[in-house]
Short mmCIF file of C-alpha atoms in Angstrom, two decimals:
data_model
loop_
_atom_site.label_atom_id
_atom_site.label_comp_id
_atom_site.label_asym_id
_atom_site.label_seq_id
_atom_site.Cartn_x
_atom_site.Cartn_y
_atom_site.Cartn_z
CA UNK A 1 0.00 0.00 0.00
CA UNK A 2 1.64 3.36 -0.96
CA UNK A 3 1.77 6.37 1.38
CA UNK A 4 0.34 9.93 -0.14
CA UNK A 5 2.72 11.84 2.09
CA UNK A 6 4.68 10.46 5.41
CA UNK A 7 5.59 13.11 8.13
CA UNK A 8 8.69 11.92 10.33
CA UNK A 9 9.19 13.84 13.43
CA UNK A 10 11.70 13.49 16.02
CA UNK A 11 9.78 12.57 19.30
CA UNK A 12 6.28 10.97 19.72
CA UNK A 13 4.57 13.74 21.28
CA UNK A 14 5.31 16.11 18.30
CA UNK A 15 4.11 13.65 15.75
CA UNK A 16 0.67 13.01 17.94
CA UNK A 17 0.51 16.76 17.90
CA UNK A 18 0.86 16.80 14.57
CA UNK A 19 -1.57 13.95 13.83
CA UNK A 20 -4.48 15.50 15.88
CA UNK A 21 -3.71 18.58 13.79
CA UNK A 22 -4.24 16.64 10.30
CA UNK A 23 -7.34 14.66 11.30
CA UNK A 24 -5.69 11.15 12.74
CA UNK A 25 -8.09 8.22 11.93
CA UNK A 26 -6.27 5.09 13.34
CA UNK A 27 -3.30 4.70 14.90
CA UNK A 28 -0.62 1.24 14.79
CA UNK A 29 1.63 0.95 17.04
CA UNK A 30 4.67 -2.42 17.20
CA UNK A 31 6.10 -4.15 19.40
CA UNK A 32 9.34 -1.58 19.63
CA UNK A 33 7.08 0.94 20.88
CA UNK A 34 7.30 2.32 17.72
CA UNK A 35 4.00 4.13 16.11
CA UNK A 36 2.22 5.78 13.08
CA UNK A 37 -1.01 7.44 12.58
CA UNK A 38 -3.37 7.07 9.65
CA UNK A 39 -4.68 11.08 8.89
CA UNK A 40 -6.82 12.09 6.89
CA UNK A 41 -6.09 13.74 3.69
CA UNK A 42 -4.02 10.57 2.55
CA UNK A 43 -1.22 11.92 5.92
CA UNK A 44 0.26 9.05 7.55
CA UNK A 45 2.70 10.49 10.41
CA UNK A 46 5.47 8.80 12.10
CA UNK A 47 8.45 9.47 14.23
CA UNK A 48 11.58 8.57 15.29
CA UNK A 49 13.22 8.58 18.61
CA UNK A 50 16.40 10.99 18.43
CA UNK A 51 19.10 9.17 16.19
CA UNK A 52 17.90 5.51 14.80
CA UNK A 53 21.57 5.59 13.30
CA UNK A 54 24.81 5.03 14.74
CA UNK A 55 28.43 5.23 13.25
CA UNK A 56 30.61 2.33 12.50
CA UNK A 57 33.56 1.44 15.14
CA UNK A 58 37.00 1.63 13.59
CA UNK A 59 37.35 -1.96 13.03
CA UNK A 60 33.89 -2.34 11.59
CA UNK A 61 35.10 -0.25 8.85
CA UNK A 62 38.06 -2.17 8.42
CA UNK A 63 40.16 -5.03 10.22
CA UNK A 64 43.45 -2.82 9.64
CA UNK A 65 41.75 -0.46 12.35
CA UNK A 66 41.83 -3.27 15.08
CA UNK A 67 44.91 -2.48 15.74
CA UNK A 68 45.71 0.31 18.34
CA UNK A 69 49.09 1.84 18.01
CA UNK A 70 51.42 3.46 13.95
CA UNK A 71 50.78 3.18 11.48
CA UNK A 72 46.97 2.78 11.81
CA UNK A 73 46.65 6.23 13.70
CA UNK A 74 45.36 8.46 12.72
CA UNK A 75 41.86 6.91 11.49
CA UNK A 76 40.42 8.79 8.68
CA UNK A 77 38.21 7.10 6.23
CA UNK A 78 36.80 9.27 3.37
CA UNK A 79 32.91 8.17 5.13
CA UNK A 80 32.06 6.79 8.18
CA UNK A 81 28.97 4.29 7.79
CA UNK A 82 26.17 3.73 9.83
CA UNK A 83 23.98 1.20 11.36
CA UNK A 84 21.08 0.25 13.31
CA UNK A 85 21.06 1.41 16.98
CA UNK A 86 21.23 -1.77 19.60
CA UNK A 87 17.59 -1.70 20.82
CA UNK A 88 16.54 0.24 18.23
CA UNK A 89 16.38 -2.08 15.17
CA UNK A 90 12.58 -2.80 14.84
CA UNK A 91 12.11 1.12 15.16
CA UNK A 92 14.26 1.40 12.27
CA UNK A 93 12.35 -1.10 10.46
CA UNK A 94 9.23 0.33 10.63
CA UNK A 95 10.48 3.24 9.77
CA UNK A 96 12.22 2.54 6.57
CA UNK A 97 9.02 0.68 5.44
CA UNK A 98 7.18 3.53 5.23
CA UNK A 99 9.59 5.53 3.69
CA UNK A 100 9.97 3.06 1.19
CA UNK A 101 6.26 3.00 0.31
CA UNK A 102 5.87 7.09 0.89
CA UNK A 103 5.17 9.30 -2.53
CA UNK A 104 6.74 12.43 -0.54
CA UNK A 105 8.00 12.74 2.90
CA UNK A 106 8.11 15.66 4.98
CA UNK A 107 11.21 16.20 7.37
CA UNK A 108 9.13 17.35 10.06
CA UNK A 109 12.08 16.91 12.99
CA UNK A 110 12.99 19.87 14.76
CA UNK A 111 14.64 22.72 12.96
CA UNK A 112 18.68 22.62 14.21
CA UNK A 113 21.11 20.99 13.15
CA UNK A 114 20.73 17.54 14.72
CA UNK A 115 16.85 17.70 13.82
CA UNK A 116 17.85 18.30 10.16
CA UNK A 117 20.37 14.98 10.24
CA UNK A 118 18.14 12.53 11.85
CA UNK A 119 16.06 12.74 9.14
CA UNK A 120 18.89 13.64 6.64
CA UNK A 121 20.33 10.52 7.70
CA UNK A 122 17.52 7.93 7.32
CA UNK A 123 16.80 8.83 3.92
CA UNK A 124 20.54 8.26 2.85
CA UNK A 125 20.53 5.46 4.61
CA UNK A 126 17.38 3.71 3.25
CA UNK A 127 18.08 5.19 -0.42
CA UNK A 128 14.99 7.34 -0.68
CA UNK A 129 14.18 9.02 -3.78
CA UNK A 130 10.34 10.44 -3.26
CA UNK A 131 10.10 13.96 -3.14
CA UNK A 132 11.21 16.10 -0.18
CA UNK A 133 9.36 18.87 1.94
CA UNK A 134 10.61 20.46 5.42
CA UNK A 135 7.81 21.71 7.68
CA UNK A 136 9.73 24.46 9.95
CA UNK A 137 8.00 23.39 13.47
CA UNK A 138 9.00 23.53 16.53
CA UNK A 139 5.80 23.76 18.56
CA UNK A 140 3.17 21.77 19.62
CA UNK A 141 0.00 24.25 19.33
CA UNK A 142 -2.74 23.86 16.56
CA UNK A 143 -1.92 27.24 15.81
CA UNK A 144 1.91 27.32 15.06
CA UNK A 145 1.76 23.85 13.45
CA UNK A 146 -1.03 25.20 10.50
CA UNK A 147 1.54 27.90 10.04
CA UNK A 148 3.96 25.47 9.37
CA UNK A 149 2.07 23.57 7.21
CA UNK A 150 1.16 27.06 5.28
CA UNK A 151 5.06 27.83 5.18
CA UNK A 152 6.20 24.02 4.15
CA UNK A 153 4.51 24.56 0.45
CA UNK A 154 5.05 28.37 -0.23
CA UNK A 155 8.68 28.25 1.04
CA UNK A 156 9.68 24.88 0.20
CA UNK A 157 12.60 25.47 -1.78
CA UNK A 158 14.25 28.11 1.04
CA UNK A 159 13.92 26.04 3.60
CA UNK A 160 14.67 22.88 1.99
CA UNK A 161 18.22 24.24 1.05
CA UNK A 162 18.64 25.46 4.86
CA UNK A 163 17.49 21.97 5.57
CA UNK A 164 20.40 20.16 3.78
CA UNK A 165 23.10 23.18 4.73
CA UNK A 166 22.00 22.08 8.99
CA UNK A 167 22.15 18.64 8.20
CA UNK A 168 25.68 18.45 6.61
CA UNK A 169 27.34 21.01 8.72
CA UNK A 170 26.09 18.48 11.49
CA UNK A 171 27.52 15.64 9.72
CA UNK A 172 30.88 17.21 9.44
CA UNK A 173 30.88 17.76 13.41
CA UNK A 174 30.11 14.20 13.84
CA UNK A 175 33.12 13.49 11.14
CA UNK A 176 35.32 15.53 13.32
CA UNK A 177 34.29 14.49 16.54
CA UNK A 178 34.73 10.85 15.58
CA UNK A 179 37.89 10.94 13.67
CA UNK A 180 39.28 13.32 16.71
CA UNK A 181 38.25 10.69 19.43
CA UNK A 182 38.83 7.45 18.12
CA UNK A 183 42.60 8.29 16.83
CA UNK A 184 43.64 10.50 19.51
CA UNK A 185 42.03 7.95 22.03
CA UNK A 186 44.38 4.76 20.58
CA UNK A 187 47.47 7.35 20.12
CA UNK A 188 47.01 8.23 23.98
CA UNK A 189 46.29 4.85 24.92
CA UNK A 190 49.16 2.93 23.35
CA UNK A 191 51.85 5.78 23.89
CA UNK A 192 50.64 7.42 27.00
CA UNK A 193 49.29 5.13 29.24
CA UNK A 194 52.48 4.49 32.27
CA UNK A 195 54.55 0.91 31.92
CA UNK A 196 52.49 -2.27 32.68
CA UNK A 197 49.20 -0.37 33.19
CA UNK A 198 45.87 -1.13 31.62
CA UNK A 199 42.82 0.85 30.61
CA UNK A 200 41.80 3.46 28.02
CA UNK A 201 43.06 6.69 27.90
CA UNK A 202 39.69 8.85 26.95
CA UNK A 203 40.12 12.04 24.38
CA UNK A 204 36.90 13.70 23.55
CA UNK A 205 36.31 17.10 21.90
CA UNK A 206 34.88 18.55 25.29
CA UNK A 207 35.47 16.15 27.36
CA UNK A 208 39.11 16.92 27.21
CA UNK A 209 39.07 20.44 27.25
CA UNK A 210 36.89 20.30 30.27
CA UNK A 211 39.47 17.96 32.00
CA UNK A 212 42.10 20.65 31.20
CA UNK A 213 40.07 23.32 32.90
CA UNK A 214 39.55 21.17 36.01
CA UNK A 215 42.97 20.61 35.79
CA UNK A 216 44.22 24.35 35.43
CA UNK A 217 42.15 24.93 38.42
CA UNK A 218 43.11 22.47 40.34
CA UNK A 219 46.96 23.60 39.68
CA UNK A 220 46.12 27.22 40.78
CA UNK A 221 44.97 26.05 43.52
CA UNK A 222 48.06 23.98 45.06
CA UNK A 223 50.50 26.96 44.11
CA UNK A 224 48.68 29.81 45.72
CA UNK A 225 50.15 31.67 48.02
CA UNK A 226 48.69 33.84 50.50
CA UNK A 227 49.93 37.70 50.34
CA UNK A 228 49.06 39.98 52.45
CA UNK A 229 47.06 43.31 51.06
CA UNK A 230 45.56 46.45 52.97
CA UNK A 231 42.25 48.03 53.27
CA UNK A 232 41.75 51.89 53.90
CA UNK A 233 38.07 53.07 55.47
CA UNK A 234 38.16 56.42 56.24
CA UNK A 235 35.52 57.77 58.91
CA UNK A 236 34.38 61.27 57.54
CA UNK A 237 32.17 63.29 60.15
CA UNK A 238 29.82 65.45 58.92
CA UNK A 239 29.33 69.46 59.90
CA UNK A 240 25.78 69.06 60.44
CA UNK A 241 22.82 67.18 60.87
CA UNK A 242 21.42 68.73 57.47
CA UNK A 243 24.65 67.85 55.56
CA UNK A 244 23.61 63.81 56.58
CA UNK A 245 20.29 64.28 54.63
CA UNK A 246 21.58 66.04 51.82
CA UNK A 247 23.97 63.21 51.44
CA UNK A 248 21.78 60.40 51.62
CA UNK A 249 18.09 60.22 53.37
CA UNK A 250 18.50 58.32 56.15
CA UNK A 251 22.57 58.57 56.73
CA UNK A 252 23.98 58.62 59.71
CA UNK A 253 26.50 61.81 60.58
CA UNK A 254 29.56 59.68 60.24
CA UNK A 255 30.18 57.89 57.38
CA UNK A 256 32.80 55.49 56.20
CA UNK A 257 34.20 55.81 52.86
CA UNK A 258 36.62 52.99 51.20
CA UNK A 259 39.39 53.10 48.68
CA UNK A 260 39.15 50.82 46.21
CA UNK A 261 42.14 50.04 43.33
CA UNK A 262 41.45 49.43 40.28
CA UNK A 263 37.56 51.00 40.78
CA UNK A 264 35.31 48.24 39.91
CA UNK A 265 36.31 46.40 37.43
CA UNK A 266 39.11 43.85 36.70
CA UNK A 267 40.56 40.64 38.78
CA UNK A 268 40.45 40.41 42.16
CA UNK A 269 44.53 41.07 42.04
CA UNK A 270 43.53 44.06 40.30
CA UNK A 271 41.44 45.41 42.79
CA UNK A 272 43.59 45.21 46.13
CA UNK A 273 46.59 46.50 47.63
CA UNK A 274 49.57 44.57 48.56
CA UNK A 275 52.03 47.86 48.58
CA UNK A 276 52.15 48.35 52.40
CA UNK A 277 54.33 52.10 51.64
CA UNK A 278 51.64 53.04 49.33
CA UNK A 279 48.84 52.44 52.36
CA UNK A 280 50.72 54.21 54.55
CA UNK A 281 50.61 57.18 52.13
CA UNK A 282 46.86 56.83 51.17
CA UNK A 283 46.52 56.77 55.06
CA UNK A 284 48.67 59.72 56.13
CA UNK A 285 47.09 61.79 53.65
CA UNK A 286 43.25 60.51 54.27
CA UNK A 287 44.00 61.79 58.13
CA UNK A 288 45.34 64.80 57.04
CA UNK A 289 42.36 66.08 54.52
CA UNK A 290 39.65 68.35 55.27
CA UNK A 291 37.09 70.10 52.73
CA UNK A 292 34.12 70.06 50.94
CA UNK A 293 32.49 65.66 50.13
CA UNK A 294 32.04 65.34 46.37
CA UNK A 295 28.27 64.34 46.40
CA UNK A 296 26.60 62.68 43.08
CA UNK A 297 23.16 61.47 42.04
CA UNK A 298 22.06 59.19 39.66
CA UNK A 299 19.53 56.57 38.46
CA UNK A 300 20.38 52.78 38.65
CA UNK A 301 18.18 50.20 36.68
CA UNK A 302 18.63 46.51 37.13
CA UNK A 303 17.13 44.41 33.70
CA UNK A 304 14.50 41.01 34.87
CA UNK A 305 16.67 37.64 34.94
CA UNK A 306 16.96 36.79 31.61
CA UNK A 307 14.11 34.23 30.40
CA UNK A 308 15.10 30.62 31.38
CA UNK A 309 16.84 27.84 28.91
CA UNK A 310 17.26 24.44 30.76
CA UNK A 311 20.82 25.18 32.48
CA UNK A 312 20.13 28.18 34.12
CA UNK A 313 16.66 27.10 35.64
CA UNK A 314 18.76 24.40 36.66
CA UNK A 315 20.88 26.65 38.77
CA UNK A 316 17.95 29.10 39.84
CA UNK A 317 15.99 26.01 40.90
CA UNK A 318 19.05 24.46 42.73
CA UNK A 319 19.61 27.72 44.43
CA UNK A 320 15.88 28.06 45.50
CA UNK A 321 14.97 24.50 46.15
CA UNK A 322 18.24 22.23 46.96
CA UNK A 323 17.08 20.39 43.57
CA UNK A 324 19.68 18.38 41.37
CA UNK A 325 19.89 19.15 37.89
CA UNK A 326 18.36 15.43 36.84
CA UNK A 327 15.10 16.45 39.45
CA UNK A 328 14.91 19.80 37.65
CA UNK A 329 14.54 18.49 34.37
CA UNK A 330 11.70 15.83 35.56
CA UNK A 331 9.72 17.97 36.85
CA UNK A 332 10.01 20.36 33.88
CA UNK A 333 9.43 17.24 31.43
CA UNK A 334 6.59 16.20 33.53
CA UNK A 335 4.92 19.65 33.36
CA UNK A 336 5.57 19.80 29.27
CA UNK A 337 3.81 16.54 28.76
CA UNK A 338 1.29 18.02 30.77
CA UNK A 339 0.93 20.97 28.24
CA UNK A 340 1.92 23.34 31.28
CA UNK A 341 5.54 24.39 29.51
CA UNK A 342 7.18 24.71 26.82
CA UNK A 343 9.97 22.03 25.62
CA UNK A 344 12.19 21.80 28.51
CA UNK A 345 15.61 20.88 26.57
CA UNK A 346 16.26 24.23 25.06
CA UNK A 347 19.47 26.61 25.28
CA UNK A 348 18.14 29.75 24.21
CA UNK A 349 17.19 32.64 26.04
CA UNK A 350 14.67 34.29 24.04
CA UNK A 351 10.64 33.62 23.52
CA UNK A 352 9.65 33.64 20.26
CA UNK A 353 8.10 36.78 18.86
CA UNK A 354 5.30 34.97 17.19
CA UNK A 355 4.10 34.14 21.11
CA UNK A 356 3.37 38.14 21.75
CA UNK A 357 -0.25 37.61 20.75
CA UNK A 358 -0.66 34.94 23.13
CA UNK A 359 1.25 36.92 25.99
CA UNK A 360 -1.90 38.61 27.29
CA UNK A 361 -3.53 35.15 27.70
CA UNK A 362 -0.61 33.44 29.31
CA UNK A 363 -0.59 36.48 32.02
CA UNK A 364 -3.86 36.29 32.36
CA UNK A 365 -3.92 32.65 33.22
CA UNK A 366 -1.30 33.12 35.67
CA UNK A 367 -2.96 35.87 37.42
CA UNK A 368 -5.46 33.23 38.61
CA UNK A 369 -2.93 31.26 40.72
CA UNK A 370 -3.15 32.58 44.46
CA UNK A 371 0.66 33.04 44.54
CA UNK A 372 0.56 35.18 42.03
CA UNK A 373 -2.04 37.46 42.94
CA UNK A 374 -0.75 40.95 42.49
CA UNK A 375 2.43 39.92 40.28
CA UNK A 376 0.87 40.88 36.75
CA UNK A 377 1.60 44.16 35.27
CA UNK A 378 -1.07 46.43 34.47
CA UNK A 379 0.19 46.94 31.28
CA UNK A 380 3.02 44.10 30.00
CA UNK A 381 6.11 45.46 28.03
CA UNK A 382 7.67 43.31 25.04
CA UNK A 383 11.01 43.59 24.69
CA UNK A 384 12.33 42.54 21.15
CA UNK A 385 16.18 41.85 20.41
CA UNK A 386 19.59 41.21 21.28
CA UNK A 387 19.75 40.56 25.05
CA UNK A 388 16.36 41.23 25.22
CA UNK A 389 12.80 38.90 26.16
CA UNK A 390 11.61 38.22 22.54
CA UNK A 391 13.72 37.21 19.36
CA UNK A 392 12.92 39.41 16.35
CA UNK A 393 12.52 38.17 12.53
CA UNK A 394 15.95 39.16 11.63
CA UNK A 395 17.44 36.78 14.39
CA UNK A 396 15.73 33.96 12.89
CA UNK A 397 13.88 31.01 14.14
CA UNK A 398 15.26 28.13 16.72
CA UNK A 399 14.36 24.75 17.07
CA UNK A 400 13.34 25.53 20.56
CA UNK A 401 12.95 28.47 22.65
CA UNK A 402 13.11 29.81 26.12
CA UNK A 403 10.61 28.07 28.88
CA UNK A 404 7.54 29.89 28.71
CA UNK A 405 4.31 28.52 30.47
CA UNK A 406 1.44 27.84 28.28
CA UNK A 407 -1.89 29.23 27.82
CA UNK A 408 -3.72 26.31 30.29
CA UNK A 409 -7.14 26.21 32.55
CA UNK A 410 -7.19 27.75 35.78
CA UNK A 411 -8.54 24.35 36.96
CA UNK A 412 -5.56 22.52 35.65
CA UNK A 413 -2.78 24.99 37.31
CA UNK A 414 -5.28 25.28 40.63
CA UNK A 415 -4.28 21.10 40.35
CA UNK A 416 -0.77 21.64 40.40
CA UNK A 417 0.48 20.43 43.53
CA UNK A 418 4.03 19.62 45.55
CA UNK A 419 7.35 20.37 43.44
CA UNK A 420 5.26 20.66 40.20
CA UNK A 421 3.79 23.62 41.74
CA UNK A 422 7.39 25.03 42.65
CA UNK A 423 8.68 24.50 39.60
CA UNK A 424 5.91 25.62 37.37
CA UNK A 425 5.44 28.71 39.89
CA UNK A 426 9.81 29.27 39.38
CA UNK A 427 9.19 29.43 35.54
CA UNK A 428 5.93 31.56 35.81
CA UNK A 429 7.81 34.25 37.83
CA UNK A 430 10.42 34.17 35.07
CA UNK A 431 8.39 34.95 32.48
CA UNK A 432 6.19 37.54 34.25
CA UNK A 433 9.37 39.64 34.92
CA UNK A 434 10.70 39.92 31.58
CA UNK A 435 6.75 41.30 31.01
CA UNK A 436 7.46 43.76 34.00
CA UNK A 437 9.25 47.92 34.14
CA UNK A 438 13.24 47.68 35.36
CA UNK A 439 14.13 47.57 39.07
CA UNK A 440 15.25 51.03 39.87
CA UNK A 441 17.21 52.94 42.09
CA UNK A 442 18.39 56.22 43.37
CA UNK A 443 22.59 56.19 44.32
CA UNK A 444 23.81 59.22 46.47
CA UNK A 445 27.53 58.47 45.22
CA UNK A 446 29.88 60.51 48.21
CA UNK A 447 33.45 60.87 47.78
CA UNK A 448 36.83 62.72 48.46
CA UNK A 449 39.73 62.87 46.53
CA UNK A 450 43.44 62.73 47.96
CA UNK A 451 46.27 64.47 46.50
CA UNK A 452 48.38 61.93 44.12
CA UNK A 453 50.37 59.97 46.76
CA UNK A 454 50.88 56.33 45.35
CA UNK A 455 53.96 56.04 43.44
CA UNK A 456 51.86 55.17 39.87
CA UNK A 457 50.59 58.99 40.22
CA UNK A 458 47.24 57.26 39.95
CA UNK A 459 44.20 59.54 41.34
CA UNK A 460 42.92 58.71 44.88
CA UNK A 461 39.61 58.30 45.47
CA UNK A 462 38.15 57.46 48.85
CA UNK A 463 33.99 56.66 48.23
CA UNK A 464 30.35 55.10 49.46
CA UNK A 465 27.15 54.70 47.40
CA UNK A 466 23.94 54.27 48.97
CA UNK A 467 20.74 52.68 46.98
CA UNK A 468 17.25 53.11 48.03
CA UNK A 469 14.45 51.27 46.19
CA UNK A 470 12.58 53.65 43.96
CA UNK A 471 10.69 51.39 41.49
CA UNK A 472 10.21 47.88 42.36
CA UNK A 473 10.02 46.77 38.65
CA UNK A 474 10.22 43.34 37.93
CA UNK A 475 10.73 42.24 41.89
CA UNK A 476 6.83 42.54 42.07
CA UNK A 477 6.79 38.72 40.69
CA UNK A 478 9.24 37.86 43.62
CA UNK A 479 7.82 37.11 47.28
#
């Protein structure tokens, strides 16, 4: 029986999405838990589960590799084949029996470079001919997935060339990493490893780099030596009680000023002083002054967090809630299967701008939650671009974007319960601060200056700042 048009997506849920979305009829599923959907419109979707494919091992590709020391290092064969992988052979089965029997398949996998490949991939690998599409989706609502479908016809040619560019650039990273790891691996093995001892001698493209890190830290570590440094505070009194609320509202009469080297910026070498003469001087002539405090004013404003990607709700949730990275993520993937959030696995750090429609009903959602009673802005503001909340046109599209809760029920986030709630509450605050006016303050900046004392002839500046709240911003979605 010949297939109209087969969909392949990367992950189940995405191709039930999509199947609910073209009308699904029937549904077969086999005995590798593998599954497609009968659709109407002469659709059948399936799916894969990340890579069906793996790469060769050395000696698989041939017997001259098998052995691990010159001349057979390095390894670099023009290709590097690929086979079934272990557990994963009846998935691959099914798979390449539809393609087989498919009139035109649609790469519907996610749109990155390892989305592009897995699909990229299979069709090399099962020799398909049929026509191609690429439907550019990376979300599971009815409403971005017709859009896709819309875009996959009038911009098929576009973004089937941007389609084959991701997939081969990913191809050649997998070249390198392989080629990179398996010779460097056997070179350090058979020529590094100590007399008379066993075991594999790992290289990896990070893995190795990230051992060196460890390793320059580590090193720092054992040869530090402690040197002594000074600090100068200088207690300034003040003529009158009228000069200490000019100065600051609240200050006290005496204040006490610090000099700091290097101002605020640079190491923390930079920034102290191990000259003990040079003290001395900054001390003798901080005694000695008398005169008029340099007083300045200004305006402070502190940005939201930036929106979440997986890693650094990691560490926000860690730092909250004592959770490990591994309980982080199930909670997150337990609350995106529950249409609650967005794909958890992302690395980006910007929502999408075609979600700014939706924004108002997303808030509005979350202002039903008791917790967050109070937290919504009156009037949300969208920030578009570089460092900003939202991604813009000209930044292009990813295959997944920052966390974002979803448009859901008040009944279904009233059920949320235990560290569901935490977490779901953790990303919800996220996203209404990036919605929510800067944190602001107003500095009173007092200072004096010294005469040039320090043997550099570098100015001397002896200072305190003092912040008071004047717009609470983006803290409102913060107990």
């Amino acid at each position: 029986m010949r297939i109209p048009r087969l969909f392949l997506t990367e992950k189940p849920d995405m191709a039930r999405a999509l199947a609910a979305v073209l009308g699904q009829i029937e549904e077969h599923r086999d005995k590798s838990s593998a599954s497609y959907m009968i659709c109407q419109g002469g659709n059948w979707v399936t799916h894969a589960r990340g890579h069906l494919l793996e790469v060769l091992d050395p000696e698989e590709i041939d017997p001259a590799y098998e052995e691990w020391a010159s001349p057979a290092i390095p390894i670099i064969p023009e290709t590097i084949p690929k086979k079934a992988q272990k557990g994963k052979e009846g998935h691959l089965s099914m798979v390449g029996d539809l393609m087989r029997r498919a009139d035109s398949i649609v790469i519907a996998t996610d749109i990155d470079r390892e989305g592009s490949l897995i699909a990229r991939e299979l069709i090399e690998y099962f020799d398909i001919r049929a026509p191609l599409y690429r439907l550019p989706l990376n979300k599971r609502e009815e409403s971005d997935i017709r859009d896709a479908l819309d875009r996959m016809e009038k911009e098929r040619d576009q973004l089937l060339m941007t389609d084959y560019a991701l997939a081969r650039e990913a191809e050649l990273r997998s070249y390198i990493d392989w080629v990179e790891g398996m010779s460097y691996t056997r070179a350090c093995t058979a020529h590094l490893n100590p007399p008379d001892t066993r075991g594999v001698l790992h290289f990896g493209g990070v893995q190795t780099r990230l051992v060196a890190l460890v390793c320059a830290r580590e090193r720092a570590i054992r040869e530090f030596r402690p040197r002594d440094h000074y600090h100068i505070r200088a207690e300034i009194s003040l003529a009158g009680p009228e000069s200490a609320t000019d100065c600051a509202s609240g200050a006290a009469q005496t204040l006490q000023l610090r000099y700091q080297p290097g101002g605020k910026i640079g190491t923390h070498e930079d920034r102290r002083l191990y000259d003990r003469e040079d003290a001395e001087k900054i001390r003798t002539a901080a005694e000695r002054w008398a005169g008029a405090l340099k007083i300045t004013r200004s305006v402070s404003a502190k940005s939201a967090p930036r929106p979440y990607n997986l890693s650094t709700l990691q560490s926000d949730a860690g730092r909250r809630h004592g959770w490990s990275p591994s309980t982080s993520l199930d909670l997150v993937q337990s609350l995106y299967e529950k249409g609650l959030l967005s794909y958890p696995r992302s690395s980006r750090q910007y929502y999408p701008s075609s979600m700014i429609p939706k924004m108002g009903r997303i808030l509005d959602a979350l202002g039903t939650m008791k917790e967050l009673k109070g937290a919504i802005p009156d009037r949300p503001l969208v920030r578009q671009g570089r460092n900003l909340a939202y991604d813009t046109e000209e930044m292009g599209a990813a295959a997944h974007d920052a966390l974002q809760p979803l448009a859901a029920s008040p009944a279904a986030l009233a059920a949320l319960d235990g560290d569901e709630r935490l977490m779901f509450l953790l990303v919800a605050r996220n996203f209404i601060a990036n919605h929510c006016a800067d944190l602001k303050f107003d500095v009173t900046r007092i200072a004096i200056d010294l005469p040039p004392v320090l043997k550099s002839h570098d100015p001397v500046t002896l200072s305190a700042e003092y912040r008071q709240l004047s717009q609470p911003g983006w803290k409102q979605a913060y107990p």
